[in-house]
Each structure stands twice: as structure tokens, then as C-alpha cells.
Coordinates of C-alpha atoms in Angstrom, one line a residue:
Chain A
X170 CA 146.9 151.2 177.4
X171 CA 147.2 154.9 177.9
X172 CA 145.0 156.5 180.5
X173 CA 142.6 159.4 179.9
X174 CA 144.8 162.1 181.2
X175 CA 148.5 161.7 180.3
X176 CA 149.0 164.8 178.1
X177 CA 152.3 165.8 179.8
X178 CA 154.1 162.8 178.3
X179 CA 153.1 163.7 174.8
X180 CA 155.3 166.8 174.2
X181 CA 153.8 170.2 173.5
X182 CA 151.4 172.1 175.7
X183 CA 148.0 171.9 174.1
X184 CA 146.1 168.8 175.3
X185 CA 146.3 166.1 172.6
X186 CA 142.5 165.9 172.2
X187 CA 142.4 169.6 171.5
X188 CA 145.0 169.1 168.8
X189 CA 142.6 166.7 167.1
X190 CA 139.9 169.3 167.4
X191 CA 142.2 171.9 165.9
X192 CA 142.8 169.6 162.9
X193 CA 139.1 169.4 162.3
X194 CA 138.7 173.2 162.5
X195 CA 141.7 173.7 160.2
X196 CA 140.4 171.3 157.6
X197 CA 136.9 172.8 157.9
X198 CA 138.1 176.3 157.3
X199 CA 139.6 175.0 154.1
X200 CA 136.3 173.5 152.9
X201 CA 133.6 175.3 154.9
X202 CA 131.6 176.6 151.9
X203 CA 130.1 173.2 151.1
X204 CA 128.5 173.0 154.5
X205 CA 126.8 176.3 154.3
X206 CA 123.5 174.9 153.0
X207 CA 123.1 172.4 155.9
X208 CA 123.8 175.1 158.4
X209 CA 121.7 178.0 157.1
X210 CA 119.6 177.2 154.0
X211 CA 118.0 174.0 155.4
X212 CA 116.4 175.7 158.4
X213 CA 115.0 178.4 156.3
X214 CA 113.6 175.9 153.8
X215 CA 112.1 173.7 156.5
X216 CA 110.6 176.5 158.5
X217 CA 109.2 178.0 155.3
X218 CA 107.7 174.8 153.9
X219 CA 106.6 173.0 157.0
X220 CA 105.9 175.9 159.2
X221 CA 104.5 178.6 157.0
X222 CA 103.1 176.4 154.2
X223 CA 101.7 173.5 156.0
X224 CA 101.2 175.6 159.1
X225 CA 98.8 178.1 157.5
X226 CA 96.7 175.1 156.3
X227 CA 96.6 173.7 159.9
X228 CA 96.0 177.1 161.5
X229 CA 93.1 177.6 159.0
X230 CA 91.4 174.3 159.8
X231 CA 92.4 173.4 163.4
X232 CA 93.6 176.6 164.9
X233 CA 96.5 176.1 167.3
X234 CA 98.5 173.0 168.2
X235 CA 99.3 172.8 172.0
X236 CA 98.1 176.4 172.4
X237 CA 100.6 177.8 169.8
X238 CA 100.4 178.2 166.0
X239 CA 101.8 175.3 164.0
X240 CA 105.0 177.2 163.0
X241 CA 105.9 177.7 166.6
X242 CA 105.0 174.1 167.4
X243 CA 107.1 172.5 164.7
X244 CA 110.2 174.8 164.9
X245 CA 111.7 173.4 168.1
X246 CA 111.2 169.9 166.8
X247 CA 113.1 170.8 163.7
X248 CA 115.8 172.3 165.8
X249 CA 116.3 168.9 167.6
X250 CA 115.9 166.9 164.4
X251 CA 118.5 169.0 162.5
X252 CA 121.0 168.5 165.4
X253 CA 120.4 164.7 164.9
X254 CA 121.0 165.0 161.2
X255 CA 124.2 167.0 161.4
X256 CA 125.8 164.9 164.2
X257 CA 124.8 161.6 162.5
X258 CA 126.2 162.6 159.1
X259 CA 129.4 163.9 160.6
X260 CA 129.8 160.5 162.4
X261 CA 129.2 158.3 159.4
X262 CA 131.2 159.0 156.2
X263 CA 133.9 161.3 157.8
X264 CA 134.7 158.6 160.4
X265 CA 134.8 155.9 157.7
X266 CA 137.0 158.2 155.6
X267 CA 139.4 158.8 158.5
X268 CA 139.7 155.0 159.1
X269 CA 139.6 153.6 155.6
X270 CA 139.7 156.1 152.8
X271 CA 142.1 158.9 153.9
X272 CA 143.4 157.1 157.0
X273 CA 143.6 160.4 158.9
X274 CA 143.3 158.5 162.2
X275 CA 146.3 156.3 161.4
X276 CA 148.3 159.5 160.7
X277 CA 147.2 160.9 164.0
X278 CA 148.1 157.7 165.9
X279 CA 151.6 157.7 164.6
X280 CA 152.1 161.0 166.5
X281 CA 151.8 161.6 170.2
X282 CA 148.0 161.5 169.8
X283 CA 146.2 158.4 171.2
X284 CA 142.8 156.8 170.5
X285 CA 141.2 158.7 173.4
X286 CA 142.3 162.0 171.8
X287 CA 140.9 160.9 168.4
X288 CA 137.6 160.1 170.0
X289 CA 137.4 163.3 172.2
X290 CA 138.5 165.4 169.3
X291 CA 135.8 164.0 167.1
X292 CA 133.2 164.7 169.8
X293 CA 134.6 168.2 170.2
X294 CA 134.3 168.8 166.5
X295 CA 130.7 167.5 166.3
X296 CA 130.0 169.9 169.2
X297 CA 131.4 172.8 167.3
X298 CA 129.3 171.8 164.2
X299 CA 126.2 171.5 166.5
X300 CA 126.8 174.9 168.0
X301 CA 127.1 176.5 164.6
X302 CA 123.9 174.9 163.1
X303 CA 121.8 175.2 166.3
X304 CA 122.7 178.9 166.9
X305 CA 121.8 179.5 163.2
X306 CA 118.6 177.6 163.6
X307 CA 117.5 179.3 166.7
X308 CA 118.4 182.7 165.2
X309 CA 116.2 181.9 162.1
X310 CA 113.4 180.7 164.4
X311 CA 113.5 184.0 166.3
X312 CA 113.3 185.8 162.9
X313 CA 110.3 183.7 162.1
X314 CA 108.8 184.8 165.5
X315 CA 108.7 181.3 167.0
X316 CA 110.7 181.9 170.1
X317 CA 108.3 182.3 173.1
X318 CA 110.5 182.0 176.2
X319 CA 113.6 183.4 177.8
X320 CA 114.7 179.8 178.4
X321 CA 115.1 179.3 174.6
X322 CA 118.9 179.6 174.7
X323 CA 118.9 176.5 176.9
X324 CA 117.4 174.7 173.9
X325 CA 120.8 175.0 172.3
X326 CA 122.2 172.8 175.1
X327 CA 119.4 170.4 174.5
X328 CA 120.0 170.3 170.8
X329 CA 123.7 169.7 171.3
X330 CA 123.0 166.8 173.7
X331 CA 120.6 165.3 171.1
X332 CA 123.4 165.6 168.5
X333 CA 126.1 164.1 170.7
X334 CA 123.9 161.2 171.8
X335 CA 123.6 160.3 168.1
X336 CA 127.2 161.0 167.3
X337 CA 128.4 158.6 170.0
X338 CA 126.6 155.5 169.0
X339 CA 126.8 156.2 165.3
X340 CA 130.6 156.8 165.3
X341 CA 131.1 153.7 167.4
X342 CA 129.1 151.8 164.8
X343 CA 131.0 153.4 161.9
X344 CA 134.3 152.2 163.5
X345 CA 133.1 148.6 163.1
X346 CA 132.2 148.9 159.4
X347 CA 134.2 147.8 156.4
X348 CA 132.2 149.9 153.9
X349 CA 129.5 152.6 153.8
X350 CA 126.5 150.3 153.1
X351 CA 125.5 150.3 156.8
X352 CA 125.1 154.1 156.8
X353 CA 122.3 154.0 154.2
X354 CA 120.5 151.5 156.4
X355 CA 120.9 153.7 159.5
X356 CA 119.4 156.6 157.5
X357 CA 116.5 154.6 156.1
X358 CA 115.6 152.5 159.1
X359 CA 116.8 154.8 161.9
X360 CA 117.1 158.5 161.2
X361 CA 114.2 159.0 158.8
X362 CA 111.6 157.1 160.9
X363 CA 112.8 159.0 164.0
X364 CA 112.6 162.3 162.1
X365 CA 109.0 161.6 161.1
X366 CA 107.7 159.9 164.3
X367 CA 109.4 161.5 167.3
X368 CA 106.6 164.1 167.8
X369 CA 108.6 166.4 165.5
X370 CA 105.7 167.3 163.3
X371 CA 102.7 166.5 165.5
X372 CA 102.0 165.8 169.2
X373 CA 102.7 162.3 170.4
X374 CA 99.0 161.8 171.2
X375 CA 98.3 161.7 167.5
X376 CA 100.1 158.4 167.2
X377 CA 98.3 155.2 168.2
X378 CA 98.8 154.3 171.8
X379 CA 100.9 151.2 171.2
X380 CA 103.5 153.4 169.5
X381 CA 103.9 155.6 172.5
X382 CA 106.4 153.4 174.4
X383 CA 108.4 153.1 171.2
X384 CA 108.6 156.9 170.9
X385 CA 109.6 157.2 174.5
X386 CA 112.4 154.7 173.9
X387 CA 114.0 156.8 171.2
X388 CA 116.4 159.7 171.8
X389 CA 115.0 162.2 169.3
X390 CA 111.6 162.2 171.1
X391 CA 113.3 163.3 174.3
X392 CA 115.3 165.9 172.4
X393 CA 112.2 167.3 170.7
X394 CA 110.3 167.3 173.9
X395 CA 113.0 169.2 175.8
X396 CA 113.6 171.7 173.0
X397 CA 109.9 172.4 172.6
X398 CA 109.4 172.9 176.4
X399 CA 112.3 175.4 176.5
X400 CA 111.5 177.3 173.4
X401 CA 107.7 177.6 174.1
X402 CA 108.3 178.1 177.9
X403 CA 105.9 175.2 178.8
X404 CA 108.4 173.6 181.1
X405 CA 107.4 170.4 183.0
X406 CA 110.3 169.7 185.3
X407 CA 109.7 166.0 185.7
X408 CA 109.6 165.2 182.0
X409 CA 112.4 167.6 181.4
X410 CA 114.5 165.8 184.0
X411 CA 113.8 162.5 182.3
X412 CA 114.6 163.9 178.9
X413 CA 117.9 165.3 180.2
X414 CA 118.9 162.1 182.0
X415 CA 118.1 160.0 178.9
X416 CA 120.2 162.2 176.6
X417 CA 123.2 162.6 179.0
X418 CA 123.1 158.8 179.5
X419 CA 123.2 158.1 175.8
X420 CA 126.0 160.6 175.3
X421 CA 128.1 158.8 178.0
X422 CA 127.3 155.4 176.5
X423 CA 128.3 156.6 173.0
X424 CA 131.6 158.0 174.3
X425 CA 132.5 154.8 176.1
X426 CA 131.4 152.6 173.1
X427 CA 133.3 154.9 170.7
X428 CA 136.5 154.6 172.7
X429 CA 136.2 150.9 172.9
X430 CA 135.4 150.3 169.3
X431 CA 137.8 152.8 167.9
X432 CA 140.5 151.1 169.9
X433 CA 139.5 147.7 168.7
X434 CA 139.6 149.0 165.1
X435 CA 142.7 151.2 165.2
X436 CA 145.0 149.5 167.6
X437 CA 145.6 145.9 166.6
Chain B
X225 CA 173.2 133.1 172.0
X226 CA 173.1 136.1 169.8
X227 CA 170.3 136.8 167.3
X228 CA 167.6 134.3 167.4
X229 CA 167.5 132.0 164.4
X230 CA 164.5 130.3 162.9
X231 CA 164.4 126.6 162.5
X232 CA 164.5 127.1 158.7
X233 CA 167.9 125.6 158.2
X234 CA 170.8 124.9 160.5
X235 CA 173.2 127.8 160.5
X236 CA 176.7 128.4 161.6
X237 CA 177.4 130.6 164.5
X238 CA 177.2 134.1 163.2
X239 CA 180.5 135.9 162.6
X240 CA 178.9 139.3 162.8
X241 CA 177.9 139.2 166.4
X242 CA 176.8 142.8 167.1
X243 CA 173.2 141.8 167.4
X244 CA 171.8 141.1 170.8
X245 CA 173.2 141.2 174.3
X246 CA 175.8 138.7 175.5
X247 CA 174.5 135.6 177.2
X248 CA 171.0 136.1 175.8
X249 CA 170.2 138.5 178.7
X250 CA 167.5 141.2 178.4
X251 CA 169.8 144.2 178.9
X252 CA 170.0 146.5 176.0
X253 CA 173.1 146.8 173.9
X254 CA 175.0 150.1 174.4
X255 CA 173.6 152.9 172.3
X256 CA 170.6 150.9 171.4
X257 CA 167.6 152.9 170.1
X258 CA 165.4 149.8 169.9
X259 CA 165.8 146.6 171.9
X260 CA 163.6 143.6 171.4
X261 CA 163.8 140.3 173.3
X262 CA 161.5 137.4 172.5
X263 CA 159.2 140.0 170.9
X264 CA 155.9 138.3 169.8
X265 CA 152.8 139.5 168.1
X266 CA 149.8 137.1 167.7
X267 CA 146.5 137.8 166.0
X268 CA 144.3 135.0 167.5
X269 CA 146.0 131.8 166.4
X270 CA 148.2 133.4 163.8
X271 CA 151.6 134.3 165.2
X272 CA 152.9 137.1 163.0
X273 CA 156.0 137.8 165.0
X274 CA 157.5 134.8 166.8
X275 CA 159.9 135.5 169.7
X276 CA 162.4 137.7 167.8
X277 CA 165.5 139.5 169.3
X278 CA 167.2 142.4 167.8
X279 CA 169.0 145.7 168.7
X280 CA 169.0 148.8 166.6
X281 CA 171.9 151.2 167.4
X282 CA 171.8 155.0 167.2
X283 CA 172.8 156.4 163.8
X284 CA 172.6 153.1 161.9
X285 CA 170.3 152.1 159.1
X286 CA 168.6 148.9 160.0
X287 CA 166.6 146.7 157.7
X288 CA 163.9 144.0 158.0
X289 CA 164.1 142.0 154.8
X290 CA 161.5 139.4 154.0
X291 CA 158.6 138.4 151.8
X292 CA 155.1 139.6 152.3
X293 CA 153.6 138.0 155.5
X294 CA 157.0 137.6 157.1
X295 CA 156.0 139.8 160.1
X296 CA 157.9 142.9 159.0
X297 CA 154.9 145.4 159.2
X298 CA 153.8 143.9 162.5
X299 CA 157.2 144.4 163.9
X300 CA 157.3 148.0 162.6
X301 CA 154.0 148.8 164.1
X302 CA 155.1 147.6 167.5
X303 CA 158.3 149.7 167.3
X304 CA 156.2 152.7 166.2
X305 CA 154.0 152.2 169.4
X306 CA 150.9 151.8 167.2
X307 CA 150.3 148.1 168.0
X308 CA 150.6 146.5 171.4
X309 CA 152.9 143.5 171.7
X310 CA 151.6 140.1 172.7
X311 CA 154.6 139.1 174.8
X312 CA 158.3 139.7 175.1
X313 CA 160.1 142.9 175.9
X314 CA 160.5 146.0 173.8
X315 CA 162.3 149.2 174.5
X316 CA 162.2 152.1 172.1
X317 CA 164.3 155.2 172.8
X318 CA 164.8 154.0 176.4
X319 CA 161.1 153.6 177.2
X320 CA 158.4 150.9 177.1
X321 CA 155.8 151.5 174.3
X322 CA 153.1 149.9 176.5
X323 CA 153.3 152.7 179.1
X324 CA 154.9 155.6 177.2
X325 CA 153.5 155.3 173.7
X326 CA 152.7 159.1 173.2
X327 CA 156.1 160.2 174.6
X328 CA 158.0 157.7 172.4
X329 CA 155.9 158.6 169.3
X330 CA 156.7 162.3 169.9
X331 CA 160.3 161.4 168.9
X332 CA 159.5 158.9 166.1
X333 CA 158.8 159.6 162.4
X334 CA 156.7 157.0 160.7
X335 CA 156.4 156.4 156.9
X336 CA 153.6 153.9 156.8
X337 CA 153.1 151.4 154.0
X338 CA 149.8 153.0 152.9
X339 CA 149.8 156.7 152.5
X340 CA 147.6 158.7 154.9
X341 CA 147.9 162.1 153.4
X342 CA 145.0 164.5 153.4
X343 CA 144.3 164.5 149.7
X344 CA 142.0 167.6 149.7
X345 CA 144.6 169.8 151.3
X346 CA 147.8 171.2 149.9
X347 CA 151.3 169.8 150.3
X348 CA 152.1 172.6 152.7
X349 CA 148.9 172.2 154.7
X350 CA 149.7 168.5 155.1
X351 CA 153.0 169.3 156.8
X352 CA 151.3 172.0 158.9
X353 CA 148.6 169.6 160.1
X354 CA 151.1 166.9 161.0
X355 CA 153.4 169.3 162.8
X356 CA 150.5 170.6 164.8
X357 CA 149.7 167.1 166.0
X358 CA 153.1 167.5 167.8
X359 CA 152.0 170.9 168.9
X360 CA 154.9 172.6 167.2
X361 CA 154.5 176.3 166.7
X362 CA 153.3 177.3 163.2
X363 CA 156.4 179.4 162.6
X364 CA 158.7 176.4 163.4
X365 CA 156.7 174.2 161.0
X366 CA 156.9 176.8 158.2
X367 CA 160.6 177.1 158.5
X368 CA 161.1 173.3 158.6
X369 CA 158.6 172.9 155.7
X370 CA 160.7 175.0 153.5
X371 CA 163.8 172.9 154.0
X372 CA 161.8 169.6 153.9
X373 CA 160.0 170.5 150.7
X374 CA 163.3 171.3 149.0
X375 CA 164.7 168.0 150.3
X376 CA 161.7 166.2 148.9
X377 CA 161.9 168.1 145.6
X378 CA 158.3 169.4 146.2
X379 CA 158.9 173.1 146.6
X380 CA 157.2 173.9 143.3
X381 CA 154.1 171.9 144.5
X382 CA 153.9 173.4 147.9
X383 CA 150.5 175.1 147.2
X384 CA 149.0 172.3 145.1
X385 CA 146.5 169.9 146.5
X386 CA 147.9 166.4 147.2
X387 CA 145.4 164.3 145.2
X388 CA 146.9 164.7 141.7
X389 CA 150.5 164.1 142.8
X390 CA 152.3 161.0 141.5
X391 CA 153.0 158.1 143.8
X392 CA 156.6 159.0 144.1
X393 CA 155.7 162.6 145.1
X394 CA 153.2 161.4 147.7
X395 CA 155.9 159.1 149.2
X396 CA 158.4 161.9 149.4
X397 CA 155.8 164.1 151.0
X398 CA 155.0 161.4 153.5
X399 CA 158.8 161.2 154.3
X400 CA 159.0 165.0 154.6
X401 CA 155.9 164.9 156.9
X402 CA 157.5 162.2 159.1
X403 CA 160.6 164.5 159.4
X404 CA 158.7 167.6 160.4
X405 CA 159.0 166.7 164.1
X406 CA 162.8 166.2 163.7
X407 CA 162.5 162.6 165.0
X408 CA 165.3 160.6 166.6
X409 CA 164.2 157.5 164.7
X410 CA 162.7 157.3 161.3
X411 CA 160.7 154.2 160.5
X412 CA 159.9 153.4 156.9
X413 CA 157.6 150.5 156.0
X414 CA 158.2 149.4 152.4
X415 CA 159.0 152.9 151.3
X416 CA 159.3 152.2 147.6
X417 CA 156.7 149.5 147.0
X418 CA 154.6 150.3 144.0
X419 CA 157.0 153.1 142.7
X420 CA 158.6 153.1 139.3
X421 CA 162.4 152.6 139.1
X422 CA 163.1 156.3 138.6
X423 CA 161.0 157.3 141.7
X424 CA 162.6 154.6 143.7
X425 CA 166.1 155.8 142.9
X426 CA 165.2 159.4 143.8
X427 CA 163.8 158.1 147.1
X428 CA 166.9 156.0 147.8
X429 CA 169.0 159.0 147.2
X430 CA 167.0 161.0 149.8
X431 CA 167.1 158.2 152.3
X432 CA 170.9 157.9 151.8
X433 CA 171.3 161.6 152.6
X434 CA 169.3 161.1 155.8
X435 CA 171.6 158.2 156.7
X436 CA 174.6 160.4 156.1
X437 CA 173.1 163.1 158.2
X438 CA 173.0 160.6 161.1
X439 CA 169.3 159.8 161.3
X440 CA 168.6 156.4 162.6
X441 CA 166.6 154.6 160.0
X442 CA 164.5 151.4 160.3
X443 CA 163.4 150.1 156.9
X444 CA 161.3 147.1 155.9
X445 CA 161.5 145.9 152.4
X446 CA 161.0 142.9 150.2
X447 CA 163.5 144.3 147.7
X448 CA 167.0 143.0 148.2
X449 CA 168.5 145.8 146.2
X450 CA 166.9 148.3 148.5
X451 CA 168.2 146.5 151.6
X452 CA 171.7 146.3 150.0
X453 CA 171.7 150.0 149.1
X454 CA 170.4 151.4 152.3
X455 CA 171.0 149.1 155.3
X456 CA 174.1 148.9 157.4
X457 CA 172.7 145.9 159.1
X458 CA 169.6 143.8 158.5
X459 CA 167.7 140.8 159.7
X460 CA 166.1 138.4 157.2
X461 CA 162.6 137.6 158.4
X462 CA 160.6 134.5 157.4
X463 CA 157.3 133.3 158.9
X464 CA 157.6 135.6 161.9
X465 CA 161.1 134.6 162.8
X466 CA 164.6 136.0 162.1
X467 CA 166.3 133.6 159.8
X468 CA 169.7 135.4 159.7
X469 CA 171.2 138.8 160.6
X470 CA 174.2 140.9 159.8
X471 CA 175.5 143.4 157.3
X472 CA 174.5 142.7 153.6
X473 CA 178.0 141.8 152.7
X474 CA 178.5 139.5 155.7
X475 CA 175.2 137.8 154.9
X476 CA 176.1 137.2 151.3
X477 CA 179.5 135.9 152.3
X478 CA 178.1 133.6 154.9
X479 CA 175.1 132.2 153.0
X480 CA 176.1 132.5 149.3
X481 CA 179.0 132.4 147.0
X482 CA 180.8 135.4 145.4
X483 CA 179.1 135.0 142.1
X484 CA 176.0 133.4 140.6
X485 CA 175.5 131.9 137.2
X486 CA 171.9 132.1 136.1
X487 CA 170.8 129.8 133.3
X488 CA 167.6 129.7 131.4
X489 CA 166.5 126.8 129.3
X490 CA 163.7 127.6 126.9
X491 CA 161.7 125.0 125.1
X492 CA 163.2 122.0 126.8
X493 CA 163.5 120.6 130.2
X494 CA 166.3 122.0 132.3
X495 CA 169.0 119.5 133.0
X496 CA 168.7 117.7 136.3
X497 CA 170.9 118.1 139.4
X498 CA 173.1 115.2 138.3
X499 CA 174.3 116.7 135.1
X500 CA 175.0 120.0 136.9
X501 CA 176.7 118.5 139.9
X502 CA 180.0 119.9 140.9
X503 CA 179.6 123.1 138.8
X504 CA 179.4 125.2 141.9
X505 CA 179.0 124.9 145.6
X506 CA 175.3 124.8 145.3
X507 CA 172.6 124.5 142.6
X508 CA 169.0 125.8 142.9
X509 CA 166.5 124.7 140.2
X510 CA 163.7 127.3 140.1
X511 CA 160.6 127.1 137.9
X512 CA 162.0 129.6 135.4
X513 CA 165.8 129.3 135.8
X514 CA 168.7 127.4 137.3
X515 CA 171.1 129.1 139.7
X516 CA 174.6 127.9 140.0
X517 CA 176.4 129.3 143.1
X518 CA 180.1 129.5 142.4
X519 CA 183.0 131.8 143.4
X520 CA 184.0 132.0 139.7
X521 CA 180.9 131.8 137.6
X522 CA 182.7 132.2 134.3
X523 CA 184.6 129.0 135.0
X524 CA 181.4 127.2 135.8
X525 CA 180.0 128.4 132.5
X526 CA 183.1 127.0 130.7
X527 CA 182.6 123.7 132.4
X528 CA 178.9 123.7 131.5
X529 CA 179.8 124.1 127.9
X530 CA 182.5 121.4 128.3
X531 CA 179.6 119.0 129.4
X532 CA 177.7 119.9 126.2
X533 CA 174.9 121.6 128.1
X534 CA 173.7 124.7 126.2
X535 CA 171.3 127.1 128.0
X536 CA 169.1 129.4 126.0
X537 CA 170.7 132.3 127.8
X538 CA 172.9 132.9 130.8
X539 CA 173.9 135.6 133.1
X540 CA 176.9 136.0 135.4
X541 CA 176.2 138.2 138.4
X542 CA 177.3 139.0 141.9
X543 CA 175.5 137.3 144.7
X544 CA 172.7 139.3 146.3
X545 CA 170.5 139.1 149.4
X546 CA 167.9 137.4 147.2
X547 CA 170.4 134.5 147.1
X548 CA 170.8 134.6 150.8
X549 CA 167.0 134.4 151.3
X550 CA 166.8 131.5 148.8
X551 CA 169.6 129.7 150.6
X552 CA 167.9 130.2 153.9
X553 CA 164.4 129.3 153.0
X554 CA 164.5 127.6 149.6
X555 CA 162.1 130.3 148.3
X556 CA 162.4 133.6 146.5
X557 CA 161.6 136.9 148.1
X558 CA 159.0 138.1 145.6
X559 CA 157.0 135.5 143.9

């Protein structure tokens, strides 16, 4: 088994994992138009519908949520949730396609590239996608007047961590699948409930108490919590520390799992 | 002990003894690009490749002939450093795939059984992407792509997406792609399976040119005509073992007769072994036809008529590797 850092043997100068990333960028530049909506249109639509539409109703009846107007409350939650969506969808069908349908990974593995490079390149690519969508989201949030802290740019890091923590475990799962049926289940039973119940749209205290431990156990809750603290400037260092530790831990777990399950699938 | 023979049928000591090292040792033959000793691949209880020995020499065209499930692809994937061996030793281009996989793959071109082209991208982009995996400069890839596309007769399609191309074109593109890194060893796993006869002949012509250009080729196939056309030397694989090895001509000479008389009997039972006895050196009764192995098939046919046996139709042909396989295993290559 090759080790994690043996680029020198592989010919060429660019580290092999970056060659995989370069492939993703190349292929994206050929087909980028189709992803414009997820990157830019979705945030505008969500912020307009949830924030402005629903928000004006809430502001009218309740006033503020956690001391800010509803639009400002919901926007960081949407930032984290969109990172989850982008990373999850890039780690489901594209991974299955590269294994079964187009067999891109097999083409890569016939060259100096190794499984670790395929995995790291995938993570690198998801990171690039997360940077693009999160920067766009934060920019649009600023345009909507919902950014209240100089710490807000750090919310980009939080959003990227949220995305990568989902990308890791989901791509590891994708590498074990024979068809795409499991992805619909992940969306229906995983992503959509998380999207709705991770304090994205309302404070956690609105949920019945017995659901609180469940929310704490899920990654999106921590991502939303961290993004919201950073964008609104209401930082609680202890819970921010827990959020960060949770997300970093899940990213690391996802990376290890992906490498193991990609190897099991691709190198037989 | 030279090549390792399966227990399929007792065989004579091989006359073509260039396979393997003397004395059954593990040292590689001189000029060997690939050396395998007791190479084994198991998937759980299933032993796909069972202790095989072979040497592939620089510049030659080496074949693995056998039916589906004989262990050809598993062997190929081990040589291509894409699949770890279970046991035995394997040296490819002087290195061990277990420790130097990426470095070896940097010098190998692989044409896999299943296409792995990027269908959404153009023909040229596919070459570009692949060359970039080797970190070749764009300029170098572009120069090579021009030559390779001409070689693959795809110049006109360079800017078209791959998806609508025919099977033959996709295979030729896959071969061009495997050559973009100018490999020392080109591995082709069933290069013409699923192609129509015209596409196959074009592909054979291209592979023949590569052979003339001195590229070391390793080819798996279950088509005996392909093996006869392209391979300087080959091993016949069956059930994970090497049943025989040598040049196509030598194998035919050793395991078959010069000619074969094929008889078909339509509408009535084929005559039994007894009534055919002595017509040739060997008789094979298959479900659809009877094969009479004889050095002079015309004479056997004359004798058949003399015995009053009238087949519905008959064919006199030269012996092929198919006959070798049949003689070794009692089964046909493609059923």
C-alpha cells in the first residue's frame, strides 16, 4: 500500500492529489453554467422567501428573534445549510459516476495517481465548490444587510467545515453503493430533516426538550450555531469551541473512512 | 521446469523454452519487462490466478488467451499495478508493484476492458486530461495528441464530444489516450471485444504498427484469431492456470495437426467415434460439429466418403489456437 506522501515516485512535479483537483477544475470549467443556479440564484431565492417574506410576518407579530430581525437570524443558518447541500450533492452522484458510470477513478488509478490522491482531490474539489458558494452567499447576505460582525468572514471557514464534514461521510457511503437509490434515502431521511430541524429557521428552544440532544448530535446544528455566532457577532467561546471540535472531528473521520472505503471499492 | 502447466492434461516438455528462468528460480529472464513467479490472486475462496509463472520480454507482443473467467483480467490488473497480488512475486519494469505502484504506472499505458472515457468532454480534452494525470506539460500533450489522433484516425473528431462516437472510435481513443504518456509497456485487456469485424481489423492494424514500432504489448483476448495475428508469444490460460505457452505456430504444432476437417451433420445423429476412427490423429465430437484433426484433411475427407458417411457440409481449414485450447481443455474458447 502506498503511503500518504510519495509524490516523488510518481513522475511530474505537481503533487498527484493536486492533479486530481486540476481534473475537477478542468471538467468544471467545461460545464460550469449548469451550477450557476445553486451558487447564486438559490441564496437570493431563499433569503428573499424565508427572510424577507416570512421574516416580515414574524417581525410584525413577534418582533426580533434572538435580538435581531428574522432575516438576520435565518441568513447564517441558510449559509451553513447550503454548504451541507452543495457538499452532499457533490459527494453522491459524482462519486457514483466516477466509480460506476464514467469510471473516471479507474482511469486515474491506471496512471501514477493513487487512491489517496483521488480522495484528497475530491475533498479539494468540494472545498473549491464550498468556497465559491459560501463567498457568494455571504456576499448576498451582506447585500441584504444581514452581516453584523467583523468576524463574519470566519463564517466562511465554518461553512466549509460543515460542507467537508458531510462530504467525507457521504462520499465514503457512496463508495459502498451499487446504485443511486441510497442517495434518495440520505436526502429524505438525513439532509431534509437536518435542514429543517437544526435551528436553521428557529432557535433550538422552540423544539421540545427531548429533541435537543438529537439536535446537538447532528453536524448541521453545530455548523448553524457557529455561523450564526460569527455573522451576528454573538460569540460564546465555549460553545464555539465545541462546534469547531465536532466539525473538525467529523471531517477527519470522513477523510479516514473515505480513504478506507474508496480503497476497498477501487483496489481489489 | 519452465512455464508452469496446469493439471488439465499431461503435456510433453515444451520445445519453445524461452518462458521462465532456468531451474525454476525466481531471477528474471534477461530483458524481461514483466516477471511473474507463482503469481496468485484470490478473491476470498475463489482463486482467480493460481500460481502462474511467465516472463514478458522487451519489444515483444505477449498474449494471454483464454475463455472468460480464466484469470486474464486479474493478471492484467496485477501487471498494471491496479490490483495487489495475493502471493507470489511480480516485477514490472524492474520494480515491485506493491511498493512502487505509482512509479511503475507512470511508465505503463492501460487500455481497460471497459471504457473509462469522459463522455461529456471532447476527444482532445480526454487526451489532455489523461496526460495531465502524468503531469505532462500542455504543450507536449497537444503535440502528441496531434500524432496520436492521426494514428487513431480521429483527427476529424478531435473537437467532438466522446459520447456519440462509435465503439470502435472509443476504443481507438482509449488506445491513443494510453499512449499519451509514451509508455514502455502497453497493456490491452480484450481490446476488440464487442467491436464489429471492420472495427476489429482497423484496430489490429494499429496495434500491429505499434508492435513494429517496438512497443511492448501485453494483450488479453478470447479470440484465437486476434492472438494469432498479434502475439509473438502467448500463454493459454484456463481456470487461473497456464495450460500451455509458446508462439502461436509452436502451440499449434505441438497441440494440434496441420489441418482440421470440420463436419456438420444436419437432421441426423453424427456418426460415433467408432465409425470415424483412424480418419485423423484425433476426433472431437462437439454439439454442433465434428472436428477431425489430420495433417491432410482432404485425404481424411476422401476416406470419409469411402466409408459411406455423408456430412451435410464440410470445411477444410488450417489448425488454429482454438484447436489448441480444445485439445488442452476439451472445451471451446467462446461458448
